Coordinates of C-alpha atoms and ligand atoms in Angstrom, one line a residue:
M456 CA -14.3 8.0 -5.8
K457 CA -13.8 11.0 -3.8
Q458 CA -15.8 9.3 -1.1
I459 CA -14.2 6.1 -1.2
L460 CA -10.7 7.9 -0.9
K461 CA -12.0 9.8 2.1
I462 CA -13.0 6.6 3.8
I463 CA -9.7 4.8 3.0
I464 CA -7.7 7.7 4.5
H465 CA -9.8 8.2 7.4
S466 CA -10.0 4.4 8.3
L467 CA -6.4 4.0 7.9
Y468 CA -5.6 6.9 9.8
T469 CA -4.8 5.0 12.9
H470 CA -1.7 3.7 11.1
P471 CA -0.6 6.4 8.7
E472 CA 3.0 4.7 8.8
I473 CA 2.0 2.0 6.6
F474 CA 2.4 4.3 3.6
L475 CA 5.9 3.7 3.8
R476 CA 5.6 -0.1 3.8
E477 CA 3.3 0.1 0.8
L478 CA 5.7 2.4 -1.3
I479 CA 8.7 0.1 -0.4
S480 CA 6.8 -2.9 -1.3
N481 CA 5.7 -1.6 -4.7
A482 CA 9.3 -0.5 -5.2
Q483 CA 10.5 -4.1 -4.4
D484 CA 8.0 -5.6 -6.8
A485 CA 9.0 -3.4 -9.6
L486 CA 12.7 -4.2 -9.0
N487 CA 12.1 -7.9 -8.9
K488 CA 10.4 -7.6 -12.1
A489 CA 13.3 -5.5 -13.7
R490 CA 15.9 -8.0 -12.4
I491 CA 14.1 -10.9 -13.9
E492 CA 13.7 -9.2 -17.1
Q493 CA 17.3 -8.5 -17.0
L494 CA 18.3 -12.0 -16.5
T495 CA 15.9 -13.6 -18.8
N496 CA 15.5 -11.3 -21.8
K497 CA 18.2 -11.7 -24.2
N498 CA 17.2 -8.3 -25.8
F499 CA 17.3 -6.5 -22.7
S500 CA 18.0 -2.8 -23.2
G501 CA 17.6 -1.4 -19.8
T502 CA 20.6 0.2 -18.2
E503 CA 22.8 -2.0 -15.8
T504 CA 21.7 -0.3 -12.9
S505 CA 22.2 -1.4 -9.3
F506 CA 18.9 -2.7 -7.9
E507 CA 18.3 -0.5 -4.8
I508 CA 15.5 1.6 -3.2
K509 CA 16.5 5.1 -2.4
I510 CA 14.6 7.2 0.0
Q511 CA 15.3 11.1 0.7
V512 CA 13.7 12.9 3.6
D513 CA 14.2 16.4 4.9
S514 CA 12.7 17.6 8.0
K515 CA 13.4 21.2 7.2
T516 CA 11.4 21.2 4.1
N517 CA 9.1 18.4 5.0
T518 CA 9.8 16.6 1.7
F519 CA 9.9 13.0 1.0
S520 CA 10.9 11.1 -2.1
I521 CA 11.4 7.3 -3.0
E522 CA 13.0 6.1 -5.9
D523 CA 13.5 2.7 -7.6
T524 CA 15.3 1.3 -10.6
G525 CA 12.7 -1.0 -11.3
I526 CA 10.4 -2.1 -14.3
G527 CA 8.6 1.4 -14.4
M528 CA 5.3 2.0 -15.9
K529 CA 4.0 2.7 -19.4
E530 CA 1.5 5.6 -19.9
E531 CA -1.6 3.5 -19.9
E532 CA -0.3 1.4 -16.8
L533 CA 0.3 4.7 -14.9
I534 CA -3.3 5.8 -15.8
N535 CA -4.8 2.3 -15.0
N536 CA -2.8 1.6 -11.9
F537 CA -3.0 5.0 -10.0
G538 CA -6.0 6.5 -12.0
T539 CA -8.6 4.6 -10.5
I540 CA -9.0 3.6 -6.9
A541 CA -12.2 1.5 -7.3
R542 CA -9.9 -1.5 -7.8
S543 CA -11.6 -4.7 -6.5
G544 CA -9.0 -5.1 -3.6
T545 CA -9.9 -1.7 -2.4
L546 CA -13.6 -2.1 -2.5
E547 CA -13.5 -5.4 -0.7
F548 CA -11.4 -3.8 1.8
L549 CA -14.0 -1.2 2.5
E550 CA -16.8 -3.7 2.7
E551 CA -15.1 -5.8 5.2
L552 CA -14.2 -2.8 7.1
K553 CA -17.9 -1.8 7.3
K554 CA -18.8 -5.2 8.5
K555 CA -16.1 -5.5 11.2
G556 CA -16.3 -1.8 12.3
S557 CA -13.3 0.3 13.1
G558 CA -10.5 -1.2 15.2
S559 CA -10.0 -3.9 12.9
E560 CA -8.1 -1.8 10.4
A561 CA -4.6 -3.1 11.2
G562 CA -5.5 -6.5 10.5
L563 CA -7.2 -5.9 7.3
I564 CA -4.7 -3.5 6.1
G565 CA -2.2 -6.4 6.5
Q566 CA -4.5 -8.8 4.4
F567 CA -5.4 -6.4 1.6
G568 CA -2.5 -3.8 1.3
V569 CA -4.4 -1.0 0.1
G570 CA -1.4 0.1 -1.8
F571 CA -0.3 3.3 -3.4
Y572 CA -3.3 5.2 -2.1
S573 CA -2.1 5.2 1.5
V574 CA 0.2 8.1 0.5
F575 CA -2.8 10.3 0.7
M576 CA -2.7 9.7 4.4
V577 CA 0.4 11.7 4.7
A578 CA 0.4 13.9 1.6
D579 CA -2.0 16.4 -0.1
E580 CA -0.3 16.3 -3.5
V581 CA 1.7 13.5 -4.8
V582 CA 4.0 13.3 -8.0
V583 CA 5.1 10.1 -9.7
E584 CA 7.7 10.0 -12.3
T585 CA 8.3 6.9 -14.3
K586 CA 9.9 5.3 -17.2
H587 CA 9.3 1.7 -18.4
I588 CA 12.1 -0.7 -18.9
S589 CA 11.2 -1.4 -22.5
P590 CA 13.3 -0.1 -25.4
N591 CA 12.4 3.5 -26.5
A592 CA 9.9 3.9 -23.5
K593 CA 8.9 7.5 -22.9
A594 CA 9.0 8.9 -19.4
Y595 CA 5.9 10.6 -17.7
R596 CA 5.0 12.7 -14.8
W597 CA 1.7 11.9 -12.9
K598 CA 0.4 14.4 -10.5
S599 CA -2.6 14.1 -8.2
M600 CA -4.3 15.6 -5.2
G601 CA -5.9 12.2 -4.6
E602 CA -9.4 13.4 -4.3
S603 CA -9.5 15.4 -7.4
D604 CA -8.3 14.4 -10.9
F605 CA -4.8 13.7 -11.9
T606 CA -2.6 15.3 -14.7
I607 CA -0.1 13.4 -16.8
E608 CA 2.8 14.8 -19.1
E609 CA 5.7 13.5 -20.9
I610 CA 9.2 14.4 -19.2
E611 CA 12.7 13.5 -19.9
K612 CA 14.0 10.8 -17.5
S613 CA 17.3 8.9 -18.2
A614 CA 16.9 5.7 -16.0
H615 CA 14.0 3.4 -16.1
G616 CA 12.1 3.0 -12.7
T617 CA 9.9 5.2 -10.7
K618 CA 10.2 8.1 -8.4
I619 CA 7.5 9.3 -6.1
Y620 CA 7.7 12.4 -4.1
F621 CA 5.6 14.9 -2.1
T622 CA 5.6 17.3 0.8
F623 CA 4.3 15.9 4.1
K624 CA 0.8 17.3 5.3
E625 CA 0.7 19.3 8.6
N626 CA -0.3 16.5 10.8
A627 CA 2.1 13.9 9.2
K628 CA 5.1 16.1 9.7
E629 CA 6.7 13.4 12.3
F630 CA 7.5 11.3 9.2
S631 CA 9.9 13.8 7.9
E632 CA 12.2 12.8 10.8
E633 CA 14.9 10.4 9.6
Y634 CA 14.9 8.4 12.7
R635 CA 11.1 7.9 12.5
L636 CA 11.3 6.6 8.8
E637 CA 14.4 4.4 10.0
N638 CA 12.1 2.7 12.7
I639 CA 9.3 2.0 10.3
I640 CA 11.7 0.4 7.7
E641 CA 13.2 -1.8 10.4
K642 CA 9.8 -2.7 11.6
Y643 CA 8.4 -3.6 8.1
S644 CA 11.0 -4.0 5.6
N645 CA 14.1 -5.4 7.4
F646 CA 13.9 -8.5 5.1
A647 CA 13.4 -6.6 1.8
D648 CA 15.3 -8.4 -1.1
F649 CA 16.9 -5.0 -2.2
P650 CA 19.1 -2.4 -0.2
I651 CA 16.9 0.3 1.2
L652 CA 19.0 3.5 1.5
L653 CA 17.5 6.3 3.6
N654 CA 19.4 9.4 3.1
N655 CA 22.2 7.3 1.7
K656 CA 22.5 5.0 4.5
Q657 CA 21.4 1.4 4.1
I658 CA 18.7 0.4 6.7
N659 CA 17.7 -3.1 6.1
K660 CA 20.4 -5.6 6.9
I661 CA 19.0 -9.1 7.3
G662 CA 18.1 -10.3 3.8
A663 CA 17.3 -13.8 3.0
L664 CA 16.7 -15.4 6.5
W665 CA 16.0 -18.8 5.1
R666 CA 19.5 -19.3 4.0
K667 CA 20.6 -18.9 7.4
K668 CA 21.1 -22.2 9.5
S669 CA 18.2 -22.7 11.8
S670 CA 20.3 -22.5 14.9
E671 CA 21.4 -19.1 13.9
T672 CA 17.9 -17.5 13.5
S673 CA 16.4 -16.0 16.6
D674 CA 12.6 -16.3 17.5
S675 CA 12.2 -12.6 17.1
E676 CA 13.9 -12.5 13.7
L677 CA 11.5 -15.4 12.6
N678 CA 8.5 -13.5 13.9
E679 CA 9.5 -10.3 12.3
F680 CA 10.3 -12.1 8.9
Y681 CA 6.8 -13.8 9.1
K682 CA 5.1 -10.5 9.6
F683 CA 7.2 -9.0 6.8
I684 CA 6.1 -11.7 4.3
T685 CA 2.6 -11.9 5.3
N686 CA 1.6 -8.5 6.5
D687 CA 0.1 -10.3 9.6
T688 CA 0.1 -8.3 12.7
E689 CA 0.4 -11.4 15.0
D690 CA 3.4 -13.7 15.5
P691 CA 2.9 -17.0 13.9
L692 CA 1.8 -20.0 15.8
G693 CA 5.0 -22.1 14.7
H694 CA 7.5 -22.6 11.9
I695 CA 9.4 -25.1 9.9
H696 CA 12.9 -24.5 8.8
L697 CA 13.8 -26.9 5.9
S698 CA 16.9 -27.6 4.1
V699 CA 16.5 -30.4 1.7
E700 CA 19.4 -31.6 -0.4
G701 CA 18.4 -34.6 -2.7
A702 CA 19.1 -36.0 -6.0
V703 CA 16.3 -34.5 -7.7
V704 CA 15.6 -31.4 -5.8
N705 CA 17.5 -28.9 -3.5
F706 CA 15.8 -26.3 -1.6
K707 CA 15.7 -24.3 1.5
A708 CA 12.3 -23.4 3.0
L709 CA 10.9 -21.4 5.8
L710 CA 7.3 -22.1 6.4
F711 CA 5.0 -20.7 9.1
I712 CA 1.6 -21.5 10.5
P713 CA -0.5 -18.3 11.3
K714 CA -2.1 -18.1 14.6
E715 CA -5.3 -16.9 13.4
A716 CA -7.5 -17.8 10.4
P717 CA -8.3 -15.1 8.1
W718 CA -11.7 -13.4 8.0
D719 CA -12.7 -15.0 4.6
M720 CA -10.8 -18.4 4.3
T721 CA -12.1 -19.2 0.8
K722 CA -10.8 -16.0 -0.7
W723 CA -7.4 -16.2 1.2
F724 CA -6.8 -19.7 0.2
N725 CA -7.4 -18.9 -3.4
E726 CA -4.8 -16.0 -3.4
K727 CA -2.3 -17.2 -0.9
G728 CA 0.7 -19.5 -1.1
V729 CA 4.4 -19.7 -0.4
H730 CA 6.7 -17.4 -2.2
L731 CA 9.0 -19.0 -4.7
Y732 CA 12.5 -17.9 -5.0
S733 CA 15.4 -19.1 -7.3
N734 CA 18.6 -18.5 -5.6
K735 CA 17.4 -15.6 -3.6
I736 CA 15.5 -14.0 -6.4
L737 CA 11.7 -13.9 -6.2
I738 CA 10.2 -15.7 -9.0
Q739 CA 6.7 -16.0 -8.0
R740 CA 4.8 -14.4 -5.2
E741 CA 2.1 -16.8 -3.6
C742 CA 3.0 -19.6 -5.7
K743 CA 0.0 -22.0 -5.6
A744 CA 1.7 -25.0 -7.1
L745 CA 3.9 -25.6 -4.1
L746 CA 1.2 -26.9 -1.8
P747 CA -2.0 -29.0 -2.0
D748 CA -5.1 -26.9 -1.4
Y749 CA -5.7 -28.2 2.0
L750 CA -2.3 -27.0 3.2
R751 CA -2.9 -23.5 2.1
F752 CA -2.8 -22.1 5.5
T753 CA 1.1 -22.5 5.3
R754 CA 2.8 -19.2 4.5
G755 CA 6.5 -18.7 3.9
V756 CA 9.2 -18.8 1.2
L757 CA 11.0 -21.6 -0.6
D758 CA 14.3 -21.1 -2.4
T759 CA 15.8 -23.6 -4.8
I760 CA 18.9 -23.4 -6.9
D761 CA 17.3 -26.0 -9.3
L762 CA 14.9 -23.8 -11.0
P763 CA 15.8 -21.8 -14.1
L764 CA 14.9 -18.1 -13.8
N765 CA 12.9 -18.0 -16.9
V766 CA 10.7 -20.6 -15.5
S767 CA 7.4 -20.7 -17.6
R768 CA 4.0 -20.7 -15.7
E769 CA 3.3 -24.3 -17.0
F770 CA 6.5 -25.5 -15.6
T771 CA 5.7 -24.1 -12.2
Q772 CA 2.3 -25.4 -12.3
D773 CA 2.7 -29.2 -12.5
G774 CA 6.1 -30.1 -13.9
P775 CA 7.8 -33.0 -12.2
F776 CA 10.0 -30.7 -10.5
M777 CA 7.1 -28.9 -8.7
I778 CA 5.3 -32.2 -7.9
K779 CA 8.6 -33.4 -6.2
I780 CA 8.8 -30.3 -3.9
K781 CA 5.0 -30.3 -3.3
N782 CA 5.3 -34.0 -2.2
I783 CA 8.3 -33.2 0.2
L784 CA 6.6 -30.2 1.7
T785 CA 3.4 -32.0 2.2
D786 CA 5.1 -34.8 4.0
K787 CA 7.2 -32.3 6.2
I788 CA 4.1 -30.4 7.1
L789 CA 2.1 -33.4 8.0
K790 CA 4.9 -34.6 10.2
F791 CA 5.3 -31.4 11.8
L792 CA 1.4 -31.3 12.8
D793 CA 1.6 -34.9 14.0
D794 CA 4.6 -33.8 16.1
W795 CA 2.6 -30.9 17.5
A796 CA -0.4 -33.1 18.1
A797 CA 1.7 -35.3 20.2
K798 CA 4.0 -32.8 22.0
E799 CA 2.3 -29.5 22.1
P800 CA -1.5 -30.5 22.2
D801 CA -2.4 -26.8 23.1
K802 CA -0.9 -25.4 20.2
Y803 CA -2.4 -28.2 17.9
K804 CA -5.7 -27.4 19.4
I805 CA -5.4 -23.7 18.4
F806 CA -4.3 -24.7 14.9
Y807 CA -7.0 -27.3 14.6
S808 CA -9.9 -24.9 15.5
N809 CA -8.6 -22.4 13.0
F810 CA -7.5 -24.6 10.2
G811 CA -9.1 -27.9 11.0
P812 CA -11.8 -27.6 8.4
L813 CA -9.4 -27.0 5.7
L814 CA -7.0 -29.7 6.6
K815 CA -9.9 -32.4 6.9
S816 CA -10.6 -31.6 3.2
G817 CA -7.5 -33.3 2.3
I818 CA -8.9 -36.6 3.4
N819 CA -11.2 -36.7 0.4
S820 CA -8.7 -35.3 -2.0
D821 CA -5.3 -36.6 -1.2
Y822 CA -5.4 -40.5 -1.3
T823 CA -1.6 -40.8 -0.7
N824 CA -1.7 -39.0 2.7
R825 CA -5.2 -40.0 3.8
D826 CA -4.0 -42.2 6.5
K827 CA -1.8 -39.5 7.8
L828 CA -4.6 -37.0 7.7
I829 CA -6.9 -39.4 9.6
E830 CA -4.5 -39.6 12.5
L831 CA -4.6 -35.7 12.7
L832 CA -8.4 -35.7 13.3
R833 CA -9.7 -34.7 16.6
F834 CA -13.2 -34.6 18.1
E835 CA -14.9 -33.9 21.3
S836 CA -16.1 -36.9 23.1
S837 CA -18.8 -37.9 25.6
L838 CA -16.2 -39.4 27.9
K839 CA -14.1 -36.0 27.9
G840 CA -14.9 -32.7 29.1
K841 CA -16.2 -29.8 26.9
G842 CA -13.4 -28.5 24.7
E843 CA -11.2 -31.5 25.1
L844 CA -10.3 -33.4 21.9
V845 CA -9.6 -37.0 21.3
S846 CA -8.2 -38.8 18.3
L847 CA -9.6 -41.9 16.7
K848 CA -6.5 -43.7 18.0
E849 CA -7.2 -42.7 21.6
Y850 CA -10.8 -43.8 21.1
S851 CA -9.9 -47.1 19.6
M852 CA -7.2 -48.0 22.4
R853 CA -9.8 -47.3 25.1
A854 CA -12.8 -48.9 23.5
K855 CA -14.4 -51.7 25.5
S856 CA -13.3 -55.3 24.8
G857 CA -15.6 -56.7 22.1
Q858 CA -16.6 -53.2 20.8
N859 CA -15.9 -53.4 17.2
E860 CA -17.5 -50.1 16.2
I861 CA -16.6 -46.4 16.7
Y862 CA -19.5 -44.4 17.4
Y863 CA -20.4 -40.7 16.8
I864 CA -23.3 -38.3 16.7
A865 CA -23.4 -35.0 14.8
G866 CA -25.1 -31.7 15.9
D867 CA -24.7 -28.0 16.4
S868 CA -23.8 -28.1 20.1
R869 CA -22.4 -30.5 22.6
E870 CA -25.3 -29.5 25.0
A871 CA -28.0 -30.5 22.4
L872 CA -26.1 -33.8 21.7
E873 CA -25.9 -34.8 25.3
K874 CA -29.7 -34.5 25.6
R875 CA -30.6 -36.8 22.5
P876 CA -32.5 -40.0 23.6
N877 CA -30.1 -42.0 21.2
M878 CA -27.2 -41.2 23.6
E879 CA -29.0 -42.8 26.8
Y880 CA -27.8 -46.3 26.1
F881 CA -24.3 -45.3 25.5
R882 CA -24.2 -43.1 28.7
K883 CA -25.6 -45.9 30.8
N884 CA -22.9 -48.3 29.4
D885 CA -20.1 -45.9 29.4
I886 CA -19.5 -46.4 25.9
E887 CA -17.6 -43.4 24.2
V888 CA -19.3 -41.5 21.5
L889 CA -17.6 -38.9 19.6
Y890 CA -19.4 -35.6 19.1
L891 CA -19.2 -34.0 15.7
S892 CA -19.7 -30.3 15.6
D893 CA -17.8 -29.2 12.6
P894 CA -20.2 -29.7 9.5
I895 CA -17.2 -30.9 7.5
D896 CA -16.9 -33.8 9.7
M897 CA -20.2 -35.1 8.3
F898 CA -18.6 -35.4 4.8
I899 CA -15.4 -36.8 6.2
L900 CA -16.1 -39.5 8.8
P901 CA -18.8 -41.6 7.0
G902 CA -16.3 -41.8 4.1
I903 CA -13.5 -43.2 6.4
S904 CA -16.0 -46.0 7.3
E905 CA -13.3 -48.0 9.3
Y906 CA -10.4 -47.2 11.8
D907 CA -8.4 -49.9 13.2
K908 CA -10.8 -52.6 12.1
K909 CA -13.6 -50.8 13.9
I910 CA -16.4 -49.7 11.8
I911 CA -17.4 -45.9 12.2
K912 CA -21.0 -45.5 12.9
S913 CA -23.6 -42.8 13.5
I914 CA -25.5 -43.9 16.6
E915 CA -28.8 -42.4 15.0
K916 CA -28.8 -45.4 12.7
E917 CA -30.7 -48.6 13.1
D918 CA -27.9 -50.9 12.7
I919 CA -25.6 -50.4 15.5
S920 CA -24.4 -53.6 17.0
L921 CA -24.8 -53.2 20.6
K922 CA -22.8 -55.5 22.8
P923 CA -24.6 -59.0 23.0
E924 CA -24.7 -59.1 26.9
E925 CA -26.3 -55.6 26.9
K926 CA -29.0 -56.6 24.5
I927 CA -32.4 -57.2 26.0
E928 CA -33.0 -60.5 24.4
K929 CA -36.4 -61.2 25.8
P930 CA -38.8 -62.8 23.2
E931 CA -41.3 -60.2 22.0
S932 CA -44.4 -60.8 23.8
A933 CA -47.7 -61.0 21.9
I934 CA -49.0 -57.9 23.5
N935 CA -45.8 -56.0 22.5
K936 CA -46.2 -57.1 19.0
S937 CA -49.8 -56.0 18.8
L938 CA -48.9 -52.6 20.2
L939 CA -46.1 -52.2 17.6
A940 CA -48.6 -53.2 15.0
L941 CA -50.9 -50.5 16.2
F942 CA -48.0 -47.9 16.0
K943 CA -47.3 -49.1 12.4
E944 CA -50.9 -48.6 11.4
V945 CA -51.3 -45.2 12.6
L946 CA -48.0 -44.0 11.4
T947 CA -47.9 -45.9 8.0
D948 CA -47.2 -43.0 5.8
R949 CA -44.9 -41.3 8.1
V950 CA -42.2 -43.8 9.2
M951 CA -40.2 -46.6 7.5
D952 CA -40.8 -49.0 10.4
V953 CA -41.6 -49.2 14.1
V954 CA -39.4 -51.5 16.1
E955 CA -38.7 -52.3 19.7
S956 CA -35.7 -50.3 21.0
K957 CA -32.5 -51.9 22.4
R958 CA -31.0 -48.5 23.2
L959 CA -33.5 -46.4 25.1
V960 CA -33.2 -46.0 28.8
D961 CA -35.2 -42.9 29.9
S962 CA -37.3 -42.0 26.8
A963 CA -40.1 -43.7 25.5
V964 CA -39.3 -43.4 21.8
T965 CA -36.7 -42.2 19.5
L966 CA -36.3 -41.8 15.7
V967 CA -33.3 -43.3 13.9
A968 CA -32.2 -43.5 10.2
G969 CA -32.5 -46.5 8.3
K970 CA -29.0 -48.2 7.8
D971 CA -29.0 -47.0 4.2
S972 CA -30.3 -43.5 4.7
M973 CA -28.2 -40.5 5.7
D974 CA -28.5 -39.7 9.1
R975 CA -30.1 -36.4 10.5
E976 CA -27.1 -33.9 10.3
M977 CA -26.4 -35.0 6.8
E978 CA -29.9 -34.5 5.7
K979 CA -29.9 -31.0 7.4
M980 CA -26.9 -30.1 5.2
M981 CA -28.5 -31.7 2.0
K982 CA -31.6 -29.4 2.9
M983 CA -29.3 -26.4 3.1
M984 CA -27.8 -27.0 -0.3
N985 CA -31.1 -28.0 -1.9
K986 CA -34.4 -26.5 -1.0
D987 CA -36.3 -29.4 -2.5
Y988 CA -34.4 -32.1 -0.7
R989 CA -36.9 -34.4 1.0
S990 CA -35.9 -36.2 4.1
S991 CA -36.1 -39.9 4.2
K992 CA -38.4 -41.6 6.3
K993 CA -37.2 -42.7 9.8
I994 CA -37.6 -45.8 11.9
L995 CA -39.4 -45.2 15.3
E996 CA -37.8 -47.1 18.0
V997 CA -40.1 -47.9 21.0
N998 CA -38.9 -48.4 24.7
M999 CA -41.3 -51.3 25.8
E1000 CA -40.0 -50.8 29.4
H1001 CA -41.0 -47.2 29.6
P1002 CA -44.0 -46.5 32.0
V1003 CA -45.9 -44.7 29.1
I1004 CA -45.5 -47.8 26.8
K1005 CA -46.4 -50.1 29.6
G1006 CA -49.5 -48.1 30.5
M1007 CA -50.5 -48.1 26.7
S1008 CA -50.2 -51.8 26.8
Q1009 CA -52.7 -52.1 29.7
K1010 CA -55.1 -49.8 27.8
Y1011 CA -54.6 -51.9 24.7
I1012 CA -55.5 -55.2 26.7
A1013 CA -58.6 -53.5 28.3
N1014 CA -59.9 -52.1 24.9
S1015 CA -57.7 -52.4 21.7
S1016 CA -59.9 -49.8 19.9
D1017 CA -59.6 -47.2 22.7
P1018 CA -59.4 -43.8 20.4
L1019 CA -56.9 -42.4 23.0
L1020 CA -54.2 -45.0 22.0
K1021 CA -54.2 -43.6 18.6
K1022 CA -53.6 -40.2 20.0
Y1023 CA -50.9 -41.3 22.1
V1024 CA -49.0 -42.9 19.3
L1025 CA -49.2 -39.7 17.3
N1026 CA -48.1 -37.7 20.2
L1027 CA -45.1 -39.9 20.9
Y1028 CA -44.1 -39.8 17.3
E1029 CA -44.5 -36.0 17.1
G1030 CA -42.8 -35.6 20.5
A1031 CA -39.7 -37.4 18.9
L1032 CA -39.9 -35.1 15.8
F1033 CA -40.0 -32.2 18.3
V1034 CA -37.0 -33.2 20.0
D1035 CA -35.1 -33.5 16.6
G1036 CA -36.3 -29.9 15.7
E1037 CA -38.5 -31.3 12.9
L1038 CA -41.9 -30.6 14.1
K1039 CA -43.0 -27.6 11.9
G1040 CA -46.1 -25.7 11.0
D1041 CA -49.6 -27.0 11.5
M1042 CA -48.0 -30.2 12.8
A1043 CA -46.9 -28.3 16.0
A1044 CA -50.4 -26.9 16.3
D1045 CA -51.8 -30.3 16.1
Y1046 CA -49.4 -31.7 18.5
V1047 CA -50.1 -29.0 21.1
R1048 CA -53.9 -29.4 20.6
R1049 CA -53.7 -33.2 21.3
V1050 CA -51.5 -32.6 24.3
N1051 CA -54.1 -30.2 25.8
E1052 CA -56.9 -32.9 25.1
I1053 CA -55.0 -35.5 26.9
M1054 CA -54.4 -33.1 29.7
E1055 CA -57.9 -32.3 30.0
Q1056 CA -58.9 -35.9 30.2
A1057 CA -56.3 -36.5 32.8
I1058 CA -57.5 -33.6 34.8
S1059 CA -61.2 -34.4 34.6
S1060 CA -60.7 -38.1 35.4
K1061 CA -59.4 -37.2 38.9
Ligands
ADP1606 P1 -1.0 -3.2 -5.4 O1 0.5 -3.1 -5.2 O2 -1.7 -3.8 -4.2 O3 -1.2 -3.8 -6.7 P2 -0.9 -0.5 -5.5 O4 -2.1 0.7 -5.6 O5 0.0 -0.1 -4.6 O6 -1.6 -1.8 -5.4 O7 -0.3 -0.3 -7.0 C1 -0.9 -0.5 -8.1 C2 0.0 -0.9 -9.3 O8 0.6 0.0 -9.7 C3 0.8 -2.0 -8.8 O9 0.4 -3.4 -9.1 C4 2.1 -1.8 -10.0 O10 1.7 -2.4 -11.2 C5 2.0 -0.5 -10.1 N1 3.2 0.3 -9.3 C6 3.0 0.8 -8.2 N2 4.2 1.2 -7.6 C7 5.1 0.9 -8.7 C8 6.5 1.2 -8.9 N3 7.2 1.9 -8.0 N4 7.0 0.8 -10.1 C9 6.3 0.3 -11.0 N5 5.1 0.0 -10.9 C10 4.5 0.3 -9.8

């Protein structure tokens, strides 16, 4: 524990001022709990105190104290909350810090809030005096040097709440200056729900920003507010100010879209949400019931006068009232994004690259808004430069006349996709192909199956309907037939079929998936999820116009049992596997050996 504490103190040292933010935020939570207790508990026995946070600082004595009239702590809470620092949040913070290295502290502190222990950055010894709000609660004094053990004793204290005090360390003396603390409070806590008094003067002035008219809020206020509620260090990418007055629900909301995705989305989205207020009183932090999972990137506050304060958890989870709010918010956010996509494509692009994967997951979970979500999809495209994104609508609008399919190909990088033999036909004929590089797209696009009456198809499957005039509709010659039969014979166990290709231009052969099989990227993912997954057999398409194939026909006519033919077939097939990154282990060795044999023969025949 000592070591952990040292690391915390050391790694946070670049921002020791956050100790104040953490103490204020704890005091604020405690006040909120007390206020709700007072408003909802009929047997409330706490004193009718004013809810406020008092801070006293003295530069002559270097002393500091912060006092709240909040809920306070019972003895065991005091021990559990402050007695152990190996709490999960702290440990995760450290692990992440180790991974990211120093320099990333500021952002991480924002995401974790290492809490009370940050006071040991500025003080050697800290005293906490507290009394719980419950009737007949006793008061306690807790004292600790941080690194060593703590002591706890019973004391006399009249009001419920908590007081924390200490003397600043030598190298933290700057914080005993009143103006310095004033600046920090303005920076981090300007929107606190309760008055913060510094040496008896109220510092925070702004309060419930979401209750102001949107025309009366400035950008800098909004940015500051966002940082206050999220602990993010960056300004948000955008915000939505809502005032809804309806028959069923009335609410005001101030929602934000962050500029950057968090380091661990999954964790973040499980824990974050929009704060729920009832008439300016915080009811629930990070209320998850307010938004569908796929919109969890949204942060902010929602304040309604329709919700009773003593709202039960079940009520907030999925009561009709919450569902109504959720539907309205979803609708507004999707409209907002659609607007961005149309009018501020650069912003939308930033948003999409950060939160696109999450947003897309809604297509498979929210059938009511499925069509709207589909309009929000963006992809790279063979007709556009790297990094440029297109929508399905754009694709559909510029599709060639008579083209009733939307084509896509999936893979890790654009560069690799451009080189795939299956792209040749489309490139030659200027037919647009969407490049899918986000693995989630593979779960989304095939499921959409149709857009604007055009079937969505992977170009790595056998059943694409190439435009009739482009098809090479020559009757299959006898010799071609026999040659394909030879391919089939040699490759019996390895492929599903061998067919003449209508799409290859420069390559001799390519592998495609059967129309009922998954295409390659999908299979790659199945393999990642299940080691024992076996790929389905592919169809080998052969380009009859290719010089190598033509040469093989000549050889076949001269001597249909020439052993070289079999070698060529194997090498063409394995070459196609190689291109797909599927030539593994001893197959690769066999392949190279055969290539060398063929080269040897070519060299010696000269
Ligand atoms: P966090 O606030 O992230 O939970 P902290 O280390 O800051 O972590 O605080 C631990 C816990 O101690 C809080 O969750 C809260 O229950 C309790 N606590 C801290 N400060 C106060 C306070 N001023 N009044 C009442 N309880 C408090």
